[in-house]
PDB file of C-alpha atoms in Angstrom:
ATOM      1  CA  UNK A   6     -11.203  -5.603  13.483  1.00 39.00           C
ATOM      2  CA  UNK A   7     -10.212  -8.886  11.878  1.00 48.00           C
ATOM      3  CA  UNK A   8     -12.502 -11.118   9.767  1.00 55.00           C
ATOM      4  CA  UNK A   9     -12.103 -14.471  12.188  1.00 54.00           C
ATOM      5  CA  UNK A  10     -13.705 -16.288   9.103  1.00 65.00           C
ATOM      6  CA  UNK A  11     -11.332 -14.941   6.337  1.00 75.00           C
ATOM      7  CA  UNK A  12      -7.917 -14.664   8.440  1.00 80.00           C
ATOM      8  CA  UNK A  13      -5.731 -14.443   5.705  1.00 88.00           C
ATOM      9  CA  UNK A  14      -7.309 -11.190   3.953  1.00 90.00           C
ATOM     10  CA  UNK A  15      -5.889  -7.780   5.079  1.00 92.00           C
ATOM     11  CA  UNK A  16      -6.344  -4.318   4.207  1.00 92.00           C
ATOM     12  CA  UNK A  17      -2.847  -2.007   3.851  1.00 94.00           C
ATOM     13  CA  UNK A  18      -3.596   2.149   3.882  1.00 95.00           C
ATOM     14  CA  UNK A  19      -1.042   3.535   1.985  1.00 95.00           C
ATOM     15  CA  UNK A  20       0.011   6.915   1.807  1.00 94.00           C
ATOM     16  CA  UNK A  21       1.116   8.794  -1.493  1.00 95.00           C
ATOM     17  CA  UNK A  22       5.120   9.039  -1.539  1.00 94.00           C
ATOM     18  CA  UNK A  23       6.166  12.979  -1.270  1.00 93.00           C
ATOM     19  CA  UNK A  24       6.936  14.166  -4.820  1.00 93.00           C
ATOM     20  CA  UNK A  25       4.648  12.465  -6.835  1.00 95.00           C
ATOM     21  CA  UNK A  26       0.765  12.967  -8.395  1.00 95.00           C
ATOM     22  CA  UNK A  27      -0.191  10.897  -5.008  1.00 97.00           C
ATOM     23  CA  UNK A  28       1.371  13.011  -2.517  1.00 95.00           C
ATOM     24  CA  UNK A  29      -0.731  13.416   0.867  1.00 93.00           C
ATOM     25  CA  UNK A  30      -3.413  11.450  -0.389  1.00 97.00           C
ATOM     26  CA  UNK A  31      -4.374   7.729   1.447  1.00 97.00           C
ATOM     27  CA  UNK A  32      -4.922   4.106  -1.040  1.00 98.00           C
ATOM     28  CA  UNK A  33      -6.647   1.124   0.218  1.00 97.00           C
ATOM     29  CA  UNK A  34      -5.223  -1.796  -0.917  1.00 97.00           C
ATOM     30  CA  UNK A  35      -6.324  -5.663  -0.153  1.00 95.00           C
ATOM     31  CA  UNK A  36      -3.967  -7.949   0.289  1.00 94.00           C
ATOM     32  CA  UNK A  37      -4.927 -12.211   0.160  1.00 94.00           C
ATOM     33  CA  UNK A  38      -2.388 -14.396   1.684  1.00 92.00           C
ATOM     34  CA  UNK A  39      -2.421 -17.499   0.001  1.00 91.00           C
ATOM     35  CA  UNK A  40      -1.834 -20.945   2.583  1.00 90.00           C
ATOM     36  CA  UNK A  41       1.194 -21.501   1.514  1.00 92.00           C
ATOM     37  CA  UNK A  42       2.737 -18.306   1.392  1.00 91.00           C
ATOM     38  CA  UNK A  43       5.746 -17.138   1.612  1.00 92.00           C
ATOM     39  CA  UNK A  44       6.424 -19.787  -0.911  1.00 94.00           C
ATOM     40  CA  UNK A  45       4.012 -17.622  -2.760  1.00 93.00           C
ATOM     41  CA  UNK A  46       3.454 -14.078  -3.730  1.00 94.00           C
ATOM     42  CA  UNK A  47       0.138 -12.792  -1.807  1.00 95.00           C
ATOM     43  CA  UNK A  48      -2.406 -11.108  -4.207  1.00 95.00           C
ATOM     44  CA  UNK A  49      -2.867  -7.458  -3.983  1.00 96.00           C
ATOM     45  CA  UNK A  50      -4.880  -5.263  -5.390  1.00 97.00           C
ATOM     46  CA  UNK A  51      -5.996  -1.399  -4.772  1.00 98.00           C
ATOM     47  CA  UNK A  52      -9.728  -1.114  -3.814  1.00 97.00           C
ATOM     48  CA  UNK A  53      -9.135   2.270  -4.172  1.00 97.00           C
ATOM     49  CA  UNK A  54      -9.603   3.814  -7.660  1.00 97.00           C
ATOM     50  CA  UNK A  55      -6.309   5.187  -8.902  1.00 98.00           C
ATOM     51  CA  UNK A  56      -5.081   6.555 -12.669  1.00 97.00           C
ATOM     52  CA  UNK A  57      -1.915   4.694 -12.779  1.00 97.00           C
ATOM     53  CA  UNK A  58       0.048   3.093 -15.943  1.00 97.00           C
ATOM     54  CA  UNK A  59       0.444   0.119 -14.084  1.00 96.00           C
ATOM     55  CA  UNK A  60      -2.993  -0.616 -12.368  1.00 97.00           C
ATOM     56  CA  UNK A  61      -5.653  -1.868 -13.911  1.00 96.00           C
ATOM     57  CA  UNK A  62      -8.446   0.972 -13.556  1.00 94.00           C
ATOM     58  CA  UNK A  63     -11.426  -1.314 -13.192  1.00 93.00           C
ATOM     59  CA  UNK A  64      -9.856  -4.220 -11.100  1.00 95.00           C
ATOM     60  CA  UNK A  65      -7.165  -2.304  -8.929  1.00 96.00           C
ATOM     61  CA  UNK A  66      -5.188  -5.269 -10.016  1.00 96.00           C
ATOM     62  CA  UNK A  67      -1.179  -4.062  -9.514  1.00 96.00           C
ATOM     63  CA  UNK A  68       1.245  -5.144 -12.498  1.00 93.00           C
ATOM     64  CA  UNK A  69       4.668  -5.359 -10.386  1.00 92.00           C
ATOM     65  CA  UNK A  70       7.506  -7.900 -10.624  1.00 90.00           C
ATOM     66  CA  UNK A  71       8.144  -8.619  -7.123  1.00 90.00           C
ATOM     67  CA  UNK A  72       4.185  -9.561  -6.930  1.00 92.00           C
ATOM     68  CA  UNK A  73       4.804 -12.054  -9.556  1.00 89.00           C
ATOM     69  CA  UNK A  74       7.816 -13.864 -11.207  1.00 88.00           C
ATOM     70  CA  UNK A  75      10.568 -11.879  -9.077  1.00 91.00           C
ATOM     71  CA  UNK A  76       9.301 -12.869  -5.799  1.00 94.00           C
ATOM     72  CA  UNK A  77      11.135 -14.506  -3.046  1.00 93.00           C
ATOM     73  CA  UNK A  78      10.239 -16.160   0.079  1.00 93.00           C
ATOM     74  CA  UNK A  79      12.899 -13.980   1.627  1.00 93.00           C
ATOM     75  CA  UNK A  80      10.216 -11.241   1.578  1.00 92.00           C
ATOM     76  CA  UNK A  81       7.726  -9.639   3.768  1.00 92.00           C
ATOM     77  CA  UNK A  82       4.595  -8.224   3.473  1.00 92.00           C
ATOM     78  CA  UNK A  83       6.012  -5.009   4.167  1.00 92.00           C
ATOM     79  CA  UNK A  84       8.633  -5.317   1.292  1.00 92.00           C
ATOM     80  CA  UNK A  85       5.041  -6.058  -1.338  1.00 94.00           C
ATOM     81  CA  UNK A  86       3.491  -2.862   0.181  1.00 95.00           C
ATOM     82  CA  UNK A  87       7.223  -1.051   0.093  1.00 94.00           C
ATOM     83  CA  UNK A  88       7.124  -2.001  -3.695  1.00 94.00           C
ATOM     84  CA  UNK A  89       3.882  -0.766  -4.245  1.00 96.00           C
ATOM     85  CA  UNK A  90       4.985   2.753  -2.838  1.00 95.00           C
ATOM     86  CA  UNK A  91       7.429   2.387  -5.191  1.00 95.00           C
ATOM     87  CA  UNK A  92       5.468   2.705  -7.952  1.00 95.00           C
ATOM     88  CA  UNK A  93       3.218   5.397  -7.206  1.00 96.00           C
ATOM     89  CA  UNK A  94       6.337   7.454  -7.120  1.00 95.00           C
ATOM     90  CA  UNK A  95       8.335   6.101 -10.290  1.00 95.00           C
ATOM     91  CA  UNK A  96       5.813   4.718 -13.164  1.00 95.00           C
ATOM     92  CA  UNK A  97       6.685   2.488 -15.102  1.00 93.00           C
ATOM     93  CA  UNK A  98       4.999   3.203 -18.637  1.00 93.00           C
ATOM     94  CA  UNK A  99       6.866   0.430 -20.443  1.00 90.00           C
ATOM     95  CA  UNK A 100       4.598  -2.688 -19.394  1.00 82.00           C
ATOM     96  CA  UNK A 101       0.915  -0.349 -18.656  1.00 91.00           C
ATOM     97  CA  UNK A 102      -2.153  -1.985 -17.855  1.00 93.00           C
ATOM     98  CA  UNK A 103      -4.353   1.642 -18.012  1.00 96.00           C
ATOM     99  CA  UNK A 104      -3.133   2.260 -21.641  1.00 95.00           C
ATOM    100  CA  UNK A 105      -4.210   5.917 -21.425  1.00 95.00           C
ATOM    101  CA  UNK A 106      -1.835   6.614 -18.116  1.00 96.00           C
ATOM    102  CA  UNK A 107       1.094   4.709 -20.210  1.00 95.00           C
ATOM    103  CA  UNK A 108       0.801   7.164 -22.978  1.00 96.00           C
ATOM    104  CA  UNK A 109       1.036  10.251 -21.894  1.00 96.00           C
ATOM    105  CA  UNK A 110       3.909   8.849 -19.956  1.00 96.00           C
ATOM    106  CA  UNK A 111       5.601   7.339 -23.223  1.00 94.00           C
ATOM    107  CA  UNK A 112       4.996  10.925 -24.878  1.00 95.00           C
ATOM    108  CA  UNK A 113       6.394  12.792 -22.287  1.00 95.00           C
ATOM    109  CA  UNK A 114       3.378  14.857 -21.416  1.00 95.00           C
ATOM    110  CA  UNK A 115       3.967  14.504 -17.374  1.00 94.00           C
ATOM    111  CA  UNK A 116       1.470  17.583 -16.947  1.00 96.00           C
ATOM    112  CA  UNK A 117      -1.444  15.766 -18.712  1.00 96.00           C
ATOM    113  CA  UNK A 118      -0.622  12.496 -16.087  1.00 97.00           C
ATOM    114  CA  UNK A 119      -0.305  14.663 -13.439  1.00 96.00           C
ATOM    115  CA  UNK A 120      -3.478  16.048 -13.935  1.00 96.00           C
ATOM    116  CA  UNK A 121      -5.430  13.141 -14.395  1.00 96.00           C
ATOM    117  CA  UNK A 122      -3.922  11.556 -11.490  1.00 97.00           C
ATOM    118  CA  UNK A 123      -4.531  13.961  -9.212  1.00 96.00           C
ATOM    119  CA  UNK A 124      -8.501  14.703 -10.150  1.00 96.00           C
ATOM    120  CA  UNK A 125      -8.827  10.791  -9.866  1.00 97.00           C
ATOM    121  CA  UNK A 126      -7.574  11.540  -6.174  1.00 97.00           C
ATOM    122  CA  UNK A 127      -9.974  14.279  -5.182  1.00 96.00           C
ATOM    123  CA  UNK A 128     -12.461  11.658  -6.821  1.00 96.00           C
ATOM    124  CA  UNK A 129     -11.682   8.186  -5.059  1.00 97.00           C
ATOM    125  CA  UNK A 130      -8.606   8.427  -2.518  1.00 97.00           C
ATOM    126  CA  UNK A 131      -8.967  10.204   1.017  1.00 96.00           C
ATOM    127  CA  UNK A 132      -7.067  13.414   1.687  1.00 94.00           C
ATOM    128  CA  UNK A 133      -5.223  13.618   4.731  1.00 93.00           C
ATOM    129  CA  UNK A 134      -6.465  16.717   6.408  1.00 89.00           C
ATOM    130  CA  UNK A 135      -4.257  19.789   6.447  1.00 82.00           C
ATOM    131  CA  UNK A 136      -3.982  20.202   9.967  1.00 74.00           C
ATOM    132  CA  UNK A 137      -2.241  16.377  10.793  1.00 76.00           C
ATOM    133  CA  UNK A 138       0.026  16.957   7.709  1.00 73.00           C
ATOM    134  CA  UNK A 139       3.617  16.338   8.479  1.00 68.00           C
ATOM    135  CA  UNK A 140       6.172  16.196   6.566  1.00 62.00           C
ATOM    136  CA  UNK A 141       7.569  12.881   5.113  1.00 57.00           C
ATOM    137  CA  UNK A 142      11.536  14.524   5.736  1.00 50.00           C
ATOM    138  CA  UNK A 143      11.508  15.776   8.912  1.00 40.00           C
ATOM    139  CA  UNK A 144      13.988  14.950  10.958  1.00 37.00           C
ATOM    140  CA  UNK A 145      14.422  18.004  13.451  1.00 38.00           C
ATOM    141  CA  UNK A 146      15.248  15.746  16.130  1.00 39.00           C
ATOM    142  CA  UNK A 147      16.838  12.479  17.026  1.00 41.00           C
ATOM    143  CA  UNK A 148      13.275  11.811  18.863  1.00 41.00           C
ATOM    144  CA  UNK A 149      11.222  12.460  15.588  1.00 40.00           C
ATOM    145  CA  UNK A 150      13.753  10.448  13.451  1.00 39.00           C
ATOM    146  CA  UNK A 151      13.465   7.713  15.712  1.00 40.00           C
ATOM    147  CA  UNK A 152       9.189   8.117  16.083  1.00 39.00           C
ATOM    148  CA  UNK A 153       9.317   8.476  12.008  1.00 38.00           C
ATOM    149  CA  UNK A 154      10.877   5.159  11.929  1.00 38.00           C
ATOM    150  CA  UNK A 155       8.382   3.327  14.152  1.00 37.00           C
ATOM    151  CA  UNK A 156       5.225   5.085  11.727  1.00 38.00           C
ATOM    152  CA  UNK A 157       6.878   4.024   8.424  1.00 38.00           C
ATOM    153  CA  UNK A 158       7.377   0.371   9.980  1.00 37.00           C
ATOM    154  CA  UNK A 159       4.339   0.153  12.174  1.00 39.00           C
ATOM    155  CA  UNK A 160       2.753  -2.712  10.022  1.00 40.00           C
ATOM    156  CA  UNK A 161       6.125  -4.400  10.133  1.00 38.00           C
ATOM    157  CA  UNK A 162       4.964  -6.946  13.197  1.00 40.00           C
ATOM    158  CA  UNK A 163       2.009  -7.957  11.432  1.00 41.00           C
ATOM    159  CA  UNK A 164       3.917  -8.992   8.551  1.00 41.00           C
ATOM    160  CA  UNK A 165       6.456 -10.391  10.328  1.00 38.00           C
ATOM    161  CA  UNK A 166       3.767 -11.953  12.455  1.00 41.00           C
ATOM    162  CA  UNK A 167       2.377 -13.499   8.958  1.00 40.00           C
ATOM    163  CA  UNK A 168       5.356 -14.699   7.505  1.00 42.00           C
ATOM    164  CA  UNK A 169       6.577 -16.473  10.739  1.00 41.00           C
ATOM    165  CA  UNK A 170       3.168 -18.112  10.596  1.00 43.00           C
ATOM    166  CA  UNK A 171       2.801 -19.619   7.119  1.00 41.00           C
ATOM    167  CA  UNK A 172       6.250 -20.688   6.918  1.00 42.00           C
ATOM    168  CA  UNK A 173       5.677 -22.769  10.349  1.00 40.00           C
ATOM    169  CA  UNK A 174       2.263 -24.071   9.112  1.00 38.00           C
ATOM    170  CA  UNK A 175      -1.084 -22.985   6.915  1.00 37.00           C
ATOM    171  CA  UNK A 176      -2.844 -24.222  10.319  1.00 38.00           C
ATOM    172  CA  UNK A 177      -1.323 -21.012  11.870  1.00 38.00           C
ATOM    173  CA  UNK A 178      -3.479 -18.817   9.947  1.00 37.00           C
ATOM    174  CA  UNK A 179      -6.394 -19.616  12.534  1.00 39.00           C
ATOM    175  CA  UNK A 180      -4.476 -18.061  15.612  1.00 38.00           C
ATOM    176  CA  UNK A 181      -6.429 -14.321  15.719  1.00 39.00           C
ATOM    177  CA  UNK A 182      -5.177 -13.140  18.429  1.00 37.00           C
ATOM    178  CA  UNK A 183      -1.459 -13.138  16.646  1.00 38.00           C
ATOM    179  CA  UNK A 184      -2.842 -11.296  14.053  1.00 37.00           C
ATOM    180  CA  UNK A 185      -5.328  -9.223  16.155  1.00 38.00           C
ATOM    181  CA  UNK A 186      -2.369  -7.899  18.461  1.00 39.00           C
ATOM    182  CA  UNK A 187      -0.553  -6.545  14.905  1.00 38.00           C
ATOM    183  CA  UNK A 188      -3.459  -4.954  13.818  1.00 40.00           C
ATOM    184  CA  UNK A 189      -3.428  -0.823  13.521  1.00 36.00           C
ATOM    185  CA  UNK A 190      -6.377   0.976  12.696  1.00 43.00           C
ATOM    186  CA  UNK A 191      -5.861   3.977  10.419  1.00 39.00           C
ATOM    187  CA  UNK A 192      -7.102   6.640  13.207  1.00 42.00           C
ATOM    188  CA  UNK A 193      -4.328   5.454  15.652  1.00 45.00           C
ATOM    189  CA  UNK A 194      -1.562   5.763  13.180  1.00 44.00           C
ATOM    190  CA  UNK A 195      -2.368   9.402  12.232  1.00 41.00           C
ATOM    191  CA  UNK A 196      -2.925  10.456  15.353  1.00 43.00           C
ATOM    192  CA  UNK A 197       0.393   8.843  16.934  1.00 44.00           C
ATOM    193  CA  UNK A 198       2.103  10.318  13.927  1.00 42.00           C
ATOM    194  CA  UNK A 199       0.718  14.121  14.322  1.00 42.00           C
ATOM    195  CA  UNK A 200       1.597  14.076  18.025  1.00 44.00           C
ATOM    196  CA  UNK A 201       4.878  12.848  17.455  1.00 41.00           C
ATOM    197  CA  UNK A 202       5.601  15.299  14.740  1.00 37.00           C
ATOM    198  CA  UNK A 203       6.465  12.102  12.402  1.00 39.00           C
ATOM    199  CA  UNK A 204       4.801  11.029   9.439  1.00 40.00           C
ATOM    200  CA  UNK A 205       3.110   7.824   8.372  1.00 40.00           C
ATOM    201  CA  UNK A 206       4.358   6.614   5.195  1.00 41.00           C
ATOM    202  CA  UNK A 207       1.574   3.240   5.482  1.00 47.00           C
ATOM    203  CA  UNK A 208      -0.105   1.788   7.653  1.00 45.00           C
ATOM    204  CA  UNK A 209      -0.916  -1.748   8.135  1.00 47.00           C
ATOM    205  CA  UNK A 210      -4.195  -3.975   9.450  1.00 49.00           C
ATOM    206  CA  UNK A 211      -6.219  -7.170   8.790  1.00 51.00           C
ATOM    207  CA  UNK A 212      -9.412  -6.130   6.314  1.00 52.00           C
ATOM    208  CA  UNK A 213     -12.253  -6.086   8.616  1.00 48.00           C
ATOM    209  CA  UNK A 214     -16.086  -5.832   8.535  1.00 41.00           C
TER     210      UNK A 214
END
């Protein structure tokens, strides 16, 4: 459900990228869409608590070029939340903003991250249950490439949605019933994903009360 007051705030569930300390494991992460935007980054931060080199533990605030001076209006939403993911699977521990994540990085001790990253997940994050796990490379069939494809991009109307809006207007930002029609609740994405043997890589919908 949308907030009809604050329009322009969503909410992005992102799933931990195979492979790394995050694997199977879900982030919230707000997202504020500034009026004039795309001219301008939107602000994003995790509301979930994560030990990463380049969040800020405290804030959630995310320390990524493409959220600041490398941004283009050529971008989506889904390319922010696409760079995020990035980063949860490749740290970058040359520019940290947790200090302590950055350091065992920058001395090579990947066990002692890995460690730490993953007891801050039992902690904070929510753990997909065993039973609707699938597999992030499956691709047995043409049927569950092609239902894999729709699950990794199923916030991709919202942001196109979004970005279609702001550039027309800041006025636009008032229509909720373009934004409500985007909007995917977190229940309906795993479920369409575990009975369509696909995965969700993210999933995408306006921060509501």
């Amino acid at each position: 459900m949308c907030d009809e007051v604050e329009i322009q705030k969503w909410k992005a569930i992102i799933r931990g990228p195979p492979g790394s300390s995050y694997e199977d494991y879900l982030f919230d992460v707000s997202i504020d869409v500034p009026a004039n935007y795309p001219l301008v980054p939107p602000t994003m931060k995790f509301t979930t608590k994560i030990f990463h080199p380049n969040v800020y533990f405290s804030t959630g605030d995310i320390c990524i070029d493409i959220l600041k001076r490398e941004w283009s209006p050529a971008w989506s939403l889904q390319s922010a939340c696409r760079a995020v993911m990035s980063i949860l699977h490749d740290p970058n521990p040359d520019s940290p903003l947790n200090c302590d994540a950055g350091n065992m990085l920058r001395a090579g001790d990947k066990l002692a991250f890995d460690c730490m990253a993953k007891l801050y997940c039992e902690e904070f994050a929510t753990k997909i249950p065993s039973k609707l796990l699938v597999p992030l490379s499956s691709s047995s069939s043409s049927s569950s490439s092609s239902s894999s494809s729709s699950s990794t991009l199923s916030f991709a109307s919202a942001s196109a949605s979004a970005s279609a809006s702001a550039s027309a207007s800041a006025s636009a930002f008032h229509s909720e019933s373009t934004f409500a029609s985007a909007s995917v609740s977190l229940s309906e994405s795993v479920a369409t994903s575990s009975s369509a043997s696909s995965s969700t890589t993210d999933t995408f919908a306006p921060e509501g009360k």
